[in-house]
PDB file of C-alpha atoms in Angstrom:
ATOM      1  CA  UNK M1187     -11.823   1.588  -2.634  1.00  0.00           C
ATOM      2  CA  UNK M1188     -11.816   5.342  -2.235  1.00  0.00           C
ATOM      3  CA  UNK M1189     -11.092   6.467  -5.778  1.00  0.00           C
ATOM      4  CA  UNK M1190     -10.304  10.145  -6.290  1.00  0.00           C
ATOM      5  CA  UNK M1191      -9.769  10.286 -10.034  1.00  0.00           C
ATOM      6  CA  UNK M1192      -9.294   8.446 -13.302  1.00  0.00           C
ATOM      7  CA  UNK M1193      -7.134   9.189 -16.320  1.00  0.00           C
ATOM      8  CA  UNK M1194      -8.590   7.139 -19.111  1.00  0.00           C
ATOM      9  CA  UNK M1195      -5.599   7.022 -21.459  1.00  0.00           C
ATOM     10  CA  UNK M1196      -1.866   7.372 -20.946  1.00  0.00           C
ATOM     11  CA  UNK M1197       1.248   6.357 -22.861  1.00  0.00           C
ATOM     12  CA  UNK M1198       3.752   7.490 -20.223  1.00  0.00           C
ATOM     13  CA  UNK M1199       2.676   6.135 -16.826  1.00  0.00           C
ATOM     14  CA  UNK M1200       3.113   2.404 -17.496  1.00  0.00           C
ATOM     15  CA  UNK M1201       6.351   1.628 -19.372  1.00  0.00           C
ATOM     16  CA  UNK M1202       5.623  -0.128 -22.637  1.00  0.00           C
ATOM     17  CA  UNK M1203       1.844  -0.262 -22.200  1.00  0.00           C
ATOM     18  CA  UNK M1204      -1.212   1.779 -23.120  1.00  0.00           C
ATOM     19  CA  UNK M1205      -2.928   2.272 -19.795  1.00  0.00           C
ATOM     20  CA  UNK M1206      -5.465   3.998 -17.599  1.00  0.00           C
ATOM     21  CA  UNK M1207      -4.565   5.534 -14.234  1.00  0.00           C
ATOM     22  CA  UNK M1208      -6.667   5.101 -11.088  1.00  0.00           C
ATOM     23  CA  UNK M1209      -5.983   7.545  -8.243  1.00  0.00           C
ATOM     24  CA  UNK M1210      -6.784   6.500  -4.683  1.00  0.00           C
ATOM     25  CA  UNK M1211      -7.604   8.938  -1.906  1.00  0.00           C
ATOM     26  CA  UNK M1212      -5.584   9.290   1.278  1.00  0.00           C
ATOM     27  CA  UNK M1213      -1.876   9.365   2.075  1.00  0.00           C
ATOM     28  CA  UNK M1214       0.199   9.012   5.224  1.00  0.00           C
ATOM     29  CA  UNK M1215       2.920  11.363   3.919  1.00  0.00           C
ATOM     30  CA  UNK M1216       2.725  15.130   3.520  1.00  0.00           C
ATOM     31  CA  UNK M1217       5.365  15.736   0.874  1.00  0.00           C
ATOM     32  CA  UNK M1218       6.402  19.335   0.290  1.00  0.00           C
ATOM     33  CA  UNK M1219       5.993  19.148  -3.480  1.00  0.00           C
ATOM     34  CA  UNK M1220       2.831  17.030  -3.699  1.00  0.00           C
ATOM     35  CA  UNK M1221       0.955  17.738  -6.935  1.00  0.00           C
ATOM     36  CA  UNK M1222      -2.218  15.951  -5.810  1.00  0.00           C
ATOM     37  CA  UNK M1223      -3.148  17.574  -2.478  1.00  0.00           C
ATOM     38  CA  UNK M1224      -6.831  16.860  -3.199  1.00  0.00           C
ATOM     39  CA  UNK M1225      -5.954  13.182  -2.784  1.00  0.00           C
ATOM     40  CA  UNK M1226      -4.046  13.711   0.460  1.00  0.00           C
ATOM     41  CA  UNK M1227      -5.586  16.284   2.777  1.00  0.00           C
ATOM     42  CA  UNK M1228      -8.920  15.244   4.324  1.00  0.00           C
ATOM     43  CA  UNK M1229     -10.464  18.719   3.998  1.00  0.00           C
ATOM     44  CA  UNK M1230      -9.790  18.692   0.232  1.00  0.00           C
ATOM     45  CA  UNK M1231     -11.181  15.231  -0.525  1.00  0.00           C
ATOM     46  CA  UNK M1232     -14.156  15.128  -2.864  1.00  0.00           C
ATOM     47  CA  UNK M1233     -16.773  12.415  -2.880  1.00  0.00           C
ATOM     48  CA  UNK M1234     -15.071   9.259  -4.206  1.00  0.00           C
ATOM     49  CA  UNK M1235     -15.831   8.004  -7.673  1.00  0.00           C
ATOM     50  CA  UNK M1236     -18.035   4.905  -7.556  1.00  0.00           C
ATOM     51  CA  UNK M1237     -15.831   1.864  -8.014  1.00  0.00           C
ATOM     52  CA  UNK M1238     -18.379   0.388 -10.413  1.00  0.00           C
ATOM     53  CA  UNK M1239     -17.982   3.440 -12.664  1.00  0.00           C
ATOM     54  CA  UNK M1240     -14.257   2.679 -12.953  1.00  0.00           C
ATOM     55  CA  UNK M1241     -14.825  -1.031 -13.513  1.00  0.00           C
ATOM     56  CA  UNK M1242     -17.482  -0.334 -16.138  1.00  0.00           C
ATOM     57  CA  UNK M1243     -15.012   1.847 -18.029  1.00  0.00           C
ATOM     58  CA  UNK M1244     -12.312  -0.841 -17.819  1.00  0.00           C
ATOM     59  CA  UNK M1245     -14.713  -3.481 -19.116  1.00  0.00           C
ATOM     60  CA  UNK M1246     -15.521  -1.257 -22.108  1.00  0.00           C
ATOM     61  CA  UNK M1247     -11.820  -0.757 -22.838  1.00  0.00           C
ATOM     62  CA  UNK M1248     -10.830  -4.435 -22.782  1.00  0.00           C
ATOM     63  CA  UNK M1249      -8.752  -5.087 -25.876  1.00  0.00           C
ATOM     64  CA  UNK M1250      -7.897  -1.396 -26.266  1.00  0.00           C
ATOM     65  CA  UNK M1251      -6.052  -0.651 -23.030  1.00  0.00           C
ATOM     66  CA  UNK M1252      -3.325  -3.007 -21.843  1.00  0.00           C
ATOM     67  CA  UNK M1253      -2.678  -1.887 -18.320  1.00  0.00           C
ATOM     68  CA  UNK M1254      -3.953  -0.066 -15.255  1.00  0.00           C
ATOM     69  CA  UNK M1255      -1.775   2.096 -13.024  1.00  0.00           C
ATOM     70  CA  UNK M1256      -2.961   2.261  -9.416  1.00  0.00           C
ATOM     71  CA  UNK M1257      -1.510   5.318  -7.720  1.00  0.00           C
ATOM     72  CA  UNK M1258      -2.492   7.955  -5.205  1.00  0.00           C
ATOM     73  CA  UNK M1259      -2.404   9.225  -2.634  1.00  0.00           C
ATOM     74  CA  UNK M1260      -1.024   5.970  -1.302  1.00  0.00           C
ATOM     75  CA  UNK M1261      -2.868   2.886  -2.626  1.00  0.00           C
ATOM     76  CA  UNK M1262      -1.581   0.490   0.036  1.00  0.00           C
ATOM     77  CA  UNK M1263      -3.585   2.360   2.685  1.00  0.00           C
ATOM     78  CA  UNK M1264      -6.808   1.092   1.100  1.00  0.00           C
ATOM     79  CA  UNK M1265      -8.067  -1.908   3.106  1.00  0.00           C
ATOM     80  CA  UNK M1266      -9.819  -3.379   0.047  1.00  0.00           C
ATOM     81  CA  UNK M1267      -6.928  -2.794  -2.370  1.00  0.00           C
ATOM     82  CA  UNK M1268      -6.353  -6.506  -2.971  1.00  0.00           C
ATOM     83  CA  UNK M1269     -10.006  -7.056  -3.883  1.00  0.00           C
ATOM     84  CA  UNK M1270      -9.848  -4.181  -6.348  1.00  0.00           C
ATOM     85  CA  UNK M1271      -6.624  -5.437  -7.923  1.00  0.00           C
ATOM     86  CA  UNK M1272      -8.132  -8.913  -8.239  1.00  0.00           C
ATOM     87  CA  UNK M1273     -11.202  -7.510  -9.988  1.00  0.00           C
ATOM     88  CA  UNK M1274      -9.040  -5.529 -12.424  1.00  0.00           C
ATOM     89  CA  UNK M1275      -6.858  -8.595 -13.007  1.00  0.00           C
ATOM     90  CA  UNK M1276      -9.926 -10.673 -13.868  1.00  0.00           C
ATOM     91  CA  UNK M1277     -10.434  -8.409 -16.893  1.00  0.00           C
ATOM     92  CA  UNK M1278      -7.004  -9.347 -18.232  1.00  0.00           C
ATOM     93  CA  UNK M1279      -5.175  -6.112 -17.443  1.00  0.00           C
ATOM     94  CA  UNK M1280      -1.581  -5.817 -16.333  1.00  0.00           C
ATOM     95  CA  UNK M1281      -1.287  -3.710 -13.177  1.00  0.00           C
ATOM     96  CA  UNK M1282       1.380  -1.217 -12.181  1.00  0.00           C
ATOM     97  CA  UNK M1283       1.342  -0.218  -8.521  1.00  0.00           C
ATOM     98  CA  UNK M1284       2.858   3.067  -7.352  1.00  0.00           C
ATOM     99  CA  UNK M1285       3.730   3.156  -3.660  1.00  0.00           C
ATOM    100  CA  UNK M1286       5.709   5.053  -1.054  1.00  0.00           C
ATOM    101  CA  UNK M1287       6.747   1.753   0.531  1.00  0.00           C
ATOM    102  CA  UNK M1288       5.236   2.470   3.938  1.00  0.00           C
ATOM    103  CA  UNK M1289       2.979  -0.620   4.051  1.00  0.00           C
ATOM    104  CA  UNK M1290       5.136  -3.648   3.228  1.00  0.00           C
ATOM    105  CA  UNK M1291       2.546  -6.154   4.474  1.00  0.00           C
ATOM    106  CA  UNK M1292       0.038  -5.009   1.860  1.00  0.00           C
ATOM    107  CA  UNK M1293       2.784  -4.906  -0.758  1.00  0.00           C
ATOM    108  CA  UNK M1294       3.850  -8.451   0.139  1.00  0.00           C
ATOM    109  CA  UNK M1295       0.274  -9.711  -0.147  1.00  0.00           C
ATOM    110  CA  UNK M1296      -0.189  -8.136  -3.576  1.00  0.00           C
ATOM    111  CA  UNK M1297       3.029  -9.748  -4.788  1.00  0.00           C
ATOM    112  CA  UNK M1298       2.236 -13.144  -3.251  1.00  0.00           C
ATOM    113  CA  UNK M1299      -1.248 -13.211  -4.792  1.00  0.00           C
ATOM    114  CA  UNK M1300       0.202 -12.199  -8.194  1.00  0.00           C
ATOM    115  CA  UNK M1301      -1.992  -9.110  -8.378  1.00  0.00           C
ATOM    116  CA  UNK M1302       0.689  -6.716  -9.646  1.00  0.00           C
ATOM    117  CA  UNK M1303       2.944  -6.846 -12.691  1.00  0.00           C
ATOM    118  CA  UNK M1304       5.108  -3.751 -12.191  1.00  0.00           C
ATOM    119  CA  UNK M1305       5.982  -1.780  -9.048  1.00  0.00           C
ATOM    120  CA  UNK M1306       7.301   1.766  -8.723  1.00  0.00           C
ATOM    121  CA  UNK M1307       8.447   2.907  -5.278  1.00  0.00           C
ATOM    122  CA  UNK M1308       9.224   6.501  -4.444  1.00  0.00           C
ATOM    123  CA  UNK M1309      12.416   7.080  -2.486  1.00  0.00           C
ATOM    124  CA  UNK M1310      11.815  10.529  -1.047  1.00  0.00           C
ATOM    125  CA  UNK M1311      15.296  11.142   0.353  1.00  0.00           C
ATOM    126  CA  UNK M1312      18.191   9.333   2.014  1.00  0.00           C
ATOM    127  CA  UNK M1313      16.441   7.354   4.723  1.00  0.00           C
ATOM    128  CA  UNK M1314      17.746   9.499   7.572  1.00  0.00           C
ATOM    129  CA  UNK M1315      16.329  12.659   5.909  1.00  0.00           C
ATOM    130  CA  UNK M1316      12.860  11.368   5.065  1.00  0.00           C
ATOM    131  CA  UNK M1317      10.973  13.612   7.475  1.00  0.00           C
ATOM    132  CA  UNK M1318      12.334  16.723   5.726  1.00  0.00           C
ATOM    133  CA  UNK M1319      10.362  15.745   2.630  1.00  0.00           C
ATOM    134  CA  UNK M1320       7.418  13.776   4.028  1.00  0.00           C
ATOM    135  CA  UNK M1321       6.705  15.863   7.114  1.00  0.00           C
ATOM    136  CA  UNK M1322       6.279  12.707   9.204  1.00  0.00           C
ATOM    137  CA  UNK M1323       8.550  10.281  10.999  1.00  0.00           C
ATOM    138  CA  UNK M1324       9.448   7.217   8.929  1.00  0.00           C
ATOM    139  CA  UNK M1325      10.791   3.848  10.068  1.00  0.00           C
ATOM    140  CA  UNK M1326      13.872   3.046   7.972  1.00  0.00           C
ATOM    141  CA  UNK M1327      13.383  -0.692   8.493  1.00  0.00           C
ATOM    142  CA  UNK M1328       9.900  -0.518   6.973  1.00  0.00           C
ATOM    143  CA  UNK M1329      11.184   1.225   3.859  1.00  0.00           C
ATOM    144  CA  UNK M1330      14.080  -1.201   3.543  1.00  0.00           C
ATOM    145  CA  UNK M1331      11.692  -4.140   3.842  1.00  0.00           C
ATOM    146  CA  UNK M1332       9.561  -2.778   1.004  1.00  0.00           C
ATOM    147  CA  UNK M1333      12.643  -2.286  -1.143  1.00  0.00           C
ATOM    148  CA  UNK M1334      13.742  -5.859  -0.476  1.00  0.00           C
ATOM    149  CA  UNK M1335      10.288  -7.219  -1.303  1.00  0.00           C
ATOM    150  CA  UNK M1336      10.289  -5.367  -4.600  1.00  0.00           C
ATOM    151  CA  UNK M1337      13.811  -6.390  -5.614  1.00  0.00           C
ATOM    152  CA  UNK M1338      13.144 -10.039  -4.782  1.00  0.00           C
ATOM    153  CA  UNK M1339       9.666 -10.130  -6.353  1.00  0.00           C
ATOM    154  CA  UNK M1340      10.867 -11.126  -9.809  1.00  0.00           C
ATOM    155  CA  UNK M1341       8.682  -8.351 -11.259  1.00  0.00           C
ATOM    156  CA  UNK M1342       9.727  -5.352 -13.340  1.00  0.00           C
ATOM    157  CA  UNK M1343      10.162  -2.384 -11.028  1.00  0.00           C
ATOM    158  CA  UNK M1344      11.790   0.970 -10.491  1.00  0.00           C
ATOM    159  CA  UNK M1345      12.806   3.228  -7.641  1.00  0.00           C
ATOM    160  CA  UNK M1346      12.481   6.945  -8.225  1.00  0.00           C
ATOM    161  CA  UNK M1347      13.192  10.242  -6.499  1.00  0.00           C
ATOM    162  CA  UNK M1348      11.719  13.696  -7.026  1.00  0.00           C
ATOM    163  CA  UNK M1349      14.714  16.005  -6.711  1.00  0.00           C
ATOM    164  CA  UNK M1350      13.553  18.833  -4.461  1.00  0.00           C
ATOM    165  CA  UNK M1351      16.612  21.077  -4.536  1.00  0.00           C
ATOM    166  CA  UNK M1352      15.356  23.174  -1.639  1.00  0.00           C
ATOM    167  CA  UNK M1353      15.926  20.179   0.639  1.00  0.00           C
ATOM    168  CA  UNK M1354      18.008  17.596  -1.207  1.00  0.00           C
ATOM    169  CA  UNK M1355      21.595  17.997  -2.381  1.00  0.00           C
ATOM    170  CA  UNK M1356      23.669  16.346  -5.068  1.00  0.00           C
ATOM    171  CA  UNK M1357      25.262  14.289  -2.287  1.00  0.00           C
ATOM    172  CA  UNK M1358      21.802  13.066  -1.277  1.00  0.00           C
ATOM    173  CA  UNK M1359      21.160  11.870  -4.821  1.00  0.00           C
ATOM    174  CA  UNK M1360      24.540  10.133  -4.803  1.00  0.00           C
ATOM    175  CA  UNK M1361      23.580   8.437  -1.524  1.00  0.00           C
ATOM    176  CA  UNK M1362      20.294   7.259  -3.021  1.00  0.00           C
ATOM    177  CA  UNK M1363      22.078   6.008  -6.117  1.00  0.00           C
ATOM    178  CA  UNK M1364      24.345   4.016  -3.828  1.00  0.00           C
ATOM    179  CA  UNK M1365      21.348   2.722  -1.843  1.00  0.00           C
ATOM    180  CA  UNK M1366      19.798   1.414  -5.066  1.00  0.00           C
ATOM    181  CA  UNK M1367      23.086   0.236  -6.539  1.00  0.00           C
ATOM    182  CA  UNK M1368      22.463  -2.155  -9.415  1.00  0.00           C
ATOM    183  CA  UNK M1369      18.699  -1.549  -9.328  1.00  0.00           C
ATOM    184  CA  UNK M1370      16.500   0.443 -11.742  1.00  0.00           C
ATOM    185  CA  UNK M1371      16.531   4.016 -10.405  1.00  0.00           C
ATOM    186  CA  UNK M1372      15.623   7.378 -11.869  1.00  0.00           C
ATOM    187  CA  UNK M1373      15.570  10.961 -10.674  1.00  0.00           C
ATOM    188  CA  UNK M1374      12.804  13.311 -11.783  1.00  0.00           C
ATOM    189  CA  UNK M1375      12.702  17.081 -11.642  1.00  0.00           C
ATOM    190  CA  UNK M1376      10.669  18.730  -8.911  1.00  0.00           C
ATOM    191  CA  UNK M1377       8.198  21.031 -10.662  1.00  0.00           C
ATOM    192  CA  UNK M1378       6.381  23.866  -8.899  1.00  0.00           C
ATOM    193  CA  UNK M1379       2.786  23.168  -7.927  1.00  0.00           C
ATOM    194  CA  UNK M1380       0.376  25.349  -9.887  1.00  0.00           C
ATOM    195  CA  UNK M1381      -1.754  27.448  -7.565  1.00  0.00           C
ATOM    196  CA  UNK M1382      -4.748  27.155  -9.875  1.00  0.00           C
ATOM    197  CA  UNK M1383      -4.418  23.408 -10.409  1.00  0.00           C
ATOM    198  CA  UNK M1384      -7.754  21.970 -11.530  1.00  0.00           C
ATOM    199  CA  UNK M1385      -9.504  19.383  -9.399  1.00  0.00           C
ATOM    200  CA  UNK M1386      -9.112  15.733 -10.289  1.00  0.00           C
ATOM    201  CA  UNK M1387     -12.720  15.516 -11.383  1.00  0.00           C
ATOM    202  CA  UNK M1388     -11.600  16.846 -14.798  1.00  0.00           C
ATOM    203  CA  UNK M1389      -9.913  13.492 -15.290  1.00  0.00           C
ATOM    204  CA  UNK M1390     -13.306  11.822 -15.625  1.00  0.00           C
ATOM    205  CA  UNK M1391     -13.812  13.161 -19.135  1.00  0.00           C
ATOM    206  CA  UNK M1392     -14.298  10.408 -21.691  1.00  0.00           C
ATOM    207  CA  UNK M1393     -11.562   9.856 -24.294  1.00  0.00           C
TER     208      UNK M1393
END
Protein backbone atom coordinates (compact mmCIF):
# COMPACT_ATOMS: atom_id res chain seq x y z
CA UNK A 1 0.00 0.00 0.00
CA UNK A 2 1.26 3.44 -0.90
CA UNK A 3 0.18 5.45 2.13
CA UNK A 4 0.49 9.22 1.90
CA UNK A 5 -0.76 10.29 5.30
CA UNK A 6 -2.48 9.38 8.55
CA UNK A 7 -4.89 11.30 10.74
CA UNK A 8 -4.79 9.57 14.08
CA UNK A 9 -8.09 10.77 15.53
CA UNK A 10 -11.33 11.99 13.99
CA UNK A 11 -14.94 12.28 15.13
CA UNK A 12 -16.33 13.46 11.78
CA UNK A 13 -15.03 11.18 9.02
CA UNK A 14 -16.75 7.93 10.06
CA UNK A 15 -20.39 8.47 11.09
CA UNK A 16 -20.97 7.32 14.64
CA UNK A 17 -17.42 6.08 15.25
CA UNK A 18 -14.15 7.37 16.66
CA UNK A 19 -11.70 6.67 13.89
CA UNK A 20 -8.34 7.14 12.23
CA UNK A 21 -7.97 8.12 8.57
CA UNK A 22 -5.48 6.48 6.19
CA UNK A 23 -4.74 8.36 2.96
CA UNK A 24 -3.56 6.40 -0.08
CA UNK A 25 -1.44 7.89 -2.84
CA UNK A 26 -2.52 8.09 -6.47
CA UNK A 27 -5.76 8.99 -8.23
CA UNK A 28 -7.11 8.55 -11.74
CA UNK A 29 -9.17 11.76 -11.55
CA UNK A 30 -7.90 15.34 -11.64
CA UNK A 31 -10.71 17.18 -9.90
CA UNK A 32 -10.67 20.96 -10.12
CA UNK A 33 -11.16 21.47 -6.39
CA UNK A 34 -8.95 18.68 -5.04
CA UNK A 35 -7.68 19.52 -1.55
CA UNK A 36 -5.07 16.75 -1.53
CA UNK A 37 -2.98 17.32 -4.68
CA UNK A 38 0.05 15.81 -2.91
CA UNK A 39 -1.83 12.50 -3.03
CA UNK A 40 -2.73 12.83 -6.71
CA UNK A 41 0.00 14.34 -8.86
CA UNK A 42 3.09 12.14 -9.30
CA UNK A 43 5.53 15.06 -9.06
CA UNK A 44 4.09 16.01 -5.64
CA UNK A 45 4.13 12.54 -4.07
CA UNK A 46 6.35 12.14 -1.03
CA UNK A 47 7.92 8.89 0.06
CA UNK A 48 5.07 6.67 1.31
CA UNK A 49 4.64 6.02 4.99
CA UNK A 50 5.73 2.49 5.90
CA UNK A 51 2.64 0.32 6.17
CA UNK A 52 4.02 -1.24 9.34
CA UNK A 53 4.13 2.21 10.96
CA UNK A 54 0.38 2.56 10.34
CA UNK A 55 -0.38 -0.96 11.54
CA UNK A 56 1.74 -0.47 14.66
CA UNK A 57 -0.27 2.65 15.50
CA UNK A 58 -3.57 0.80 14.95
CA UNK A 59 -2.45 -2.05 17.19
CA UNK A 60 -1.65 0.46 19.95
CA UNK A 61 -5.07 2.08 19.59
CA UNK A 62 -7.13 -1.13 19.78
CA UNK A 63 -9.92 -0.52 22.26
CA UNK A 64 -9.64 3.26 21.89
CA UNK A 65 -10.42 3.77 18.21
CA UNK A 66 -13.42 2.04 16.67
CA UNK A 67 -12.91 2.52 12.99
CA UNK A 68 -10.51 3.24 10.15
CA UNK A 69 -11.36 5.38 7.15
CA UNK A 70 -9.44 4.45 4.00
CA UNK A 71 -9.46 7.36 1.57
CA UNK A 72 -7.19 9.04 -0.93
CA UNK A 73 -6.32 9.71 -3.58
CA UNK A 74 -8.33 6.74 -4.77
CA UNK A 75 -7.88 3.63 -2.59
CA UNK A 76 -9.25 1.16 -5.14
CA UNK A 77 -6.24 1.82 -7.39
CA UNK A 78 -3.99 0.09 -4.84
CA UNK A 79 -3.34 -3.49 -6.00
CA UNK A 80 -2.84 -4.70 -2.41
CA UNK A 81 -5.84 -2.86 -0.96
CA UNK A 82 -7.67 -6.06 -0.03
CA UNK A 83 -4.66 -7.37 1.90
CA UNK A 84 -4.43 -4.10 3.81
CA UNK A 85 -8.15 -4.08 4.62
CA UNK A 86 -7.91 -7.69 5.81
CA UNK A 87 -5.00 -6.82 8.10
CA UNK A 88 -6.90 -3.86 9.57
CA UNK A 89 -10.01 -6.03 9.97
CA UNK A 90 -8.01 -8.63 11.90
CA UNK A 91 -7.48 -6.00 14.60
CA UNK A 92 -11.23 -5.67 15.09
CA UNK A 93 -11.74 -2.31 13.40
CA UNK A 94 -14.73 -1.30 11.34
CA UNK A 95 -13.67 0.09 7.96
CA UNK A 96 -15.14 2.94 5.95
CA UNK A 97 -14.01 3.09 2.34
CA UNK A 98 -14.13 6.34 0.36
CA UNK A 99 -14.12 5.88 -3.40
CA UNK A 100 -14.79 7.64 -6.68
CA UNK A 101 -16.45 4.48 -8.02
CA UNK A 102 -14.10 4.03 -10.96
CA UNK A 103 -12.95 0.49 -10.03
CA UNK A 104 -16.07 -1.60 -9.41
CA UNK A 105 -14.19 -4.91 -9.56
CA UNK A 106 -12.08 -3.96 -6.55
CA UNK A 107 -15.15 -2.57 -4.80
CA UNK A 108 -17.05 -5.80 -5.46
CA UNK A 109 -14.20 -7.89 -4.05
CA UNK A 110 -14.01 -5.81 -0.87
CA UNK A 111 -17.75 -6.20 -0.36
CA UNK A 112 -17.75 -9.93 -1.14
CA UNK A 113 -14.88 -10.60 1.27
CA UNK A 114 -16.64 -8.54 3.98
CA UNK A 115 -13.68 -6.19 4.32
CA UNK A 116 -15.68 -2.95 4.48
CA UNK A 117 -18.46 -1.82 6.80
CA UNK A 118 -19.39 1.56 5.31
CA UNK A 119 -18.90 2.99 1.81
CA UNK A 120 -18.94 6.60 0.66
CA UNK A 121 -18.91 7.25 -3.09
CA UNK A 122 -18.32 10.66 -4.59
CA UNK A 123 -20.67 11.65 -7.39
CA UNK A 124 -18.73 14.43 -9.08
CA UNK A 125 -21.45 15.64 -11.43
CA UNK A 126 -24.34 14.37 -13.54
CA UNK A 127 -22.76 11.47 -15.38
CA UNK A 128 -22.69 13.23 -18.75
CA UNK A 129 -20.74 16.17 -17.22
CA UNK A 130 -18.12 14.20 -15.30
CA UNK A 131 -15.15 15.29 -17.41
CA UNK A 132 -15.81 18.95 -16.53
CA UNK A 133 -14.96 18.16 -12.92
CA UNK A 134 -12.55 15.22 -13.19
CA UNK A 135 -10.58 16.33 -16.23
CA UNK A 136 -10.72 12.81 -17.67
CA UNK A 137 -13.20 10.76 -19.66
CA UNK A 138 -15.43 8.57 -17.50
CA UNK A 139 -17.49 5.52 -18.48
CA UNK A 140 -21.04 6.04 -17.20
CA UNK A 141 -21.65 2.29 -17.05
CA UNK A 142 -18.70 1.83 -14.69
CA UNK A 143 -20.00 4.48 -12.30
CA UNK A 144 -23.51 3.04 -12.44
CA UNK A 145 -22.16 -0.42 -11.68
CA UNK A 146 -20.37 0.88 -8.59
CA UNK A 147 -23.53 2.63 -7.44
CA UNK A 148 -25.52 -0.57 -7.88
CA UNK A 149 -22.93 -2.61 -5.98
CA UNK A 150 -23.06 -0.17 -3.09
CA UNK A 151 -26.85 0.03 -2.92
CA UNK A 152 -27.20 -3.75 -3.03
CA UNK A 153 -24.35 -4.44 -0.59
CA UNK A 154 -26.51 -4.32 2.52
CA UNK A 155 -23.93 -1.99 4.10
CA UNK A 156 -24.41 1.55 5.39
CA UNK A 157 -23.38 3.96 2.66
CA UNK A 158 -23.72 7.44 1.25
CA UNK A 159 -23.34 9.23 -2.05
CA UNK A 160 -22.00 12.76 -1.92
CA UNK A 161 -21.26 15.68 -4.21
CA UNK A 162 -18.93 18.64 -3.79
CA UNK A 163 -20.91 21.55 -5.21
CA UNK A 164 -18.46 23.42 -7.44
CA UNK A 165 -20.61 26.37 -8.50
CA UNK A 166 -18.17 27.38 -11.21
CA UNK A 167 -19.14 24.24 -13.12
CA UNK A 168 -22.28 22.77 -11.56
CA UNK A 169 -25.72 24.36 -11.46
CA UNK A 170 -28.73 23.93 -9.23
CA UNK A 171 -30.25 21.84 -12.02
CA UNK A 172 -27.22 19.55 -11.89
CA UNK A 173 -27.76 19.00 -8.17
CA UNK A 174 -31.43 18.27 -8.85
CA UNK A 175 -30.37 15.73 -11.49
CA UNK A 176 -28.02 14.05 -9.02
CA UNK A 177 -30.72 14.01 -6.37
CA UNK A 178 -32.95 12.27 -8.89
CA UNK A 179 -30.16 9.83 -9.80
CA UNK A 180 -29.83 8.86 -6.13
CA UNK A 181 -33.56 8.95 -5.44
CA UNK A 182 -34.35 7.15 -2.20
CA UNK A 183 -30.66 6.68 -1.36
CA UNK A 184 -28.51 8.48 1.26
CA UNK A 185 -27.14 11.56 -0.52
CA UNK A 186 -25.56 14.78 0.65
CA UNK A 187 -24.13 17.88 -0.97
CA UNK A 188 -21.07 19.58 0.51
CA UNK A 189 -19.77 23.06 -0.12
CA UNK A 190 -16.78 23.49 -2.41
CA UNK A 191 -14.15 25.36 -0.40
CA UNK A 192 -11.20 27.16 -1.98
CA UNK A 193 -7.89 25.33 -1.85
CA UNK A 194 -5.40 27.14 0.36
CA UNK A 195 -2.27 28.05 -1.57
CA UNK A 196 -0.09 27.46 1.48
CA UNK A 197 -1.68 24.14 2.41
CA UNK A 198 0.71 22.13 4.58
CA UNK A 199 1.98 18.78 3.37
CA UNK A 200 0.28 15.64 4.62
CA UNK A 201 3.32 14.70 6.66
CA UNK A 202 1.97 16.97 9.43
CA UNK A 203 -0.75 14.38 9.91
CA UNK A 204 1.79 11.97 11.37
CA UNK A 205 1.93 13.83 14.67
CA UNK A 206 0.97 11.66 17.61
CA UNK A 207 -2.30 12.43 19.44
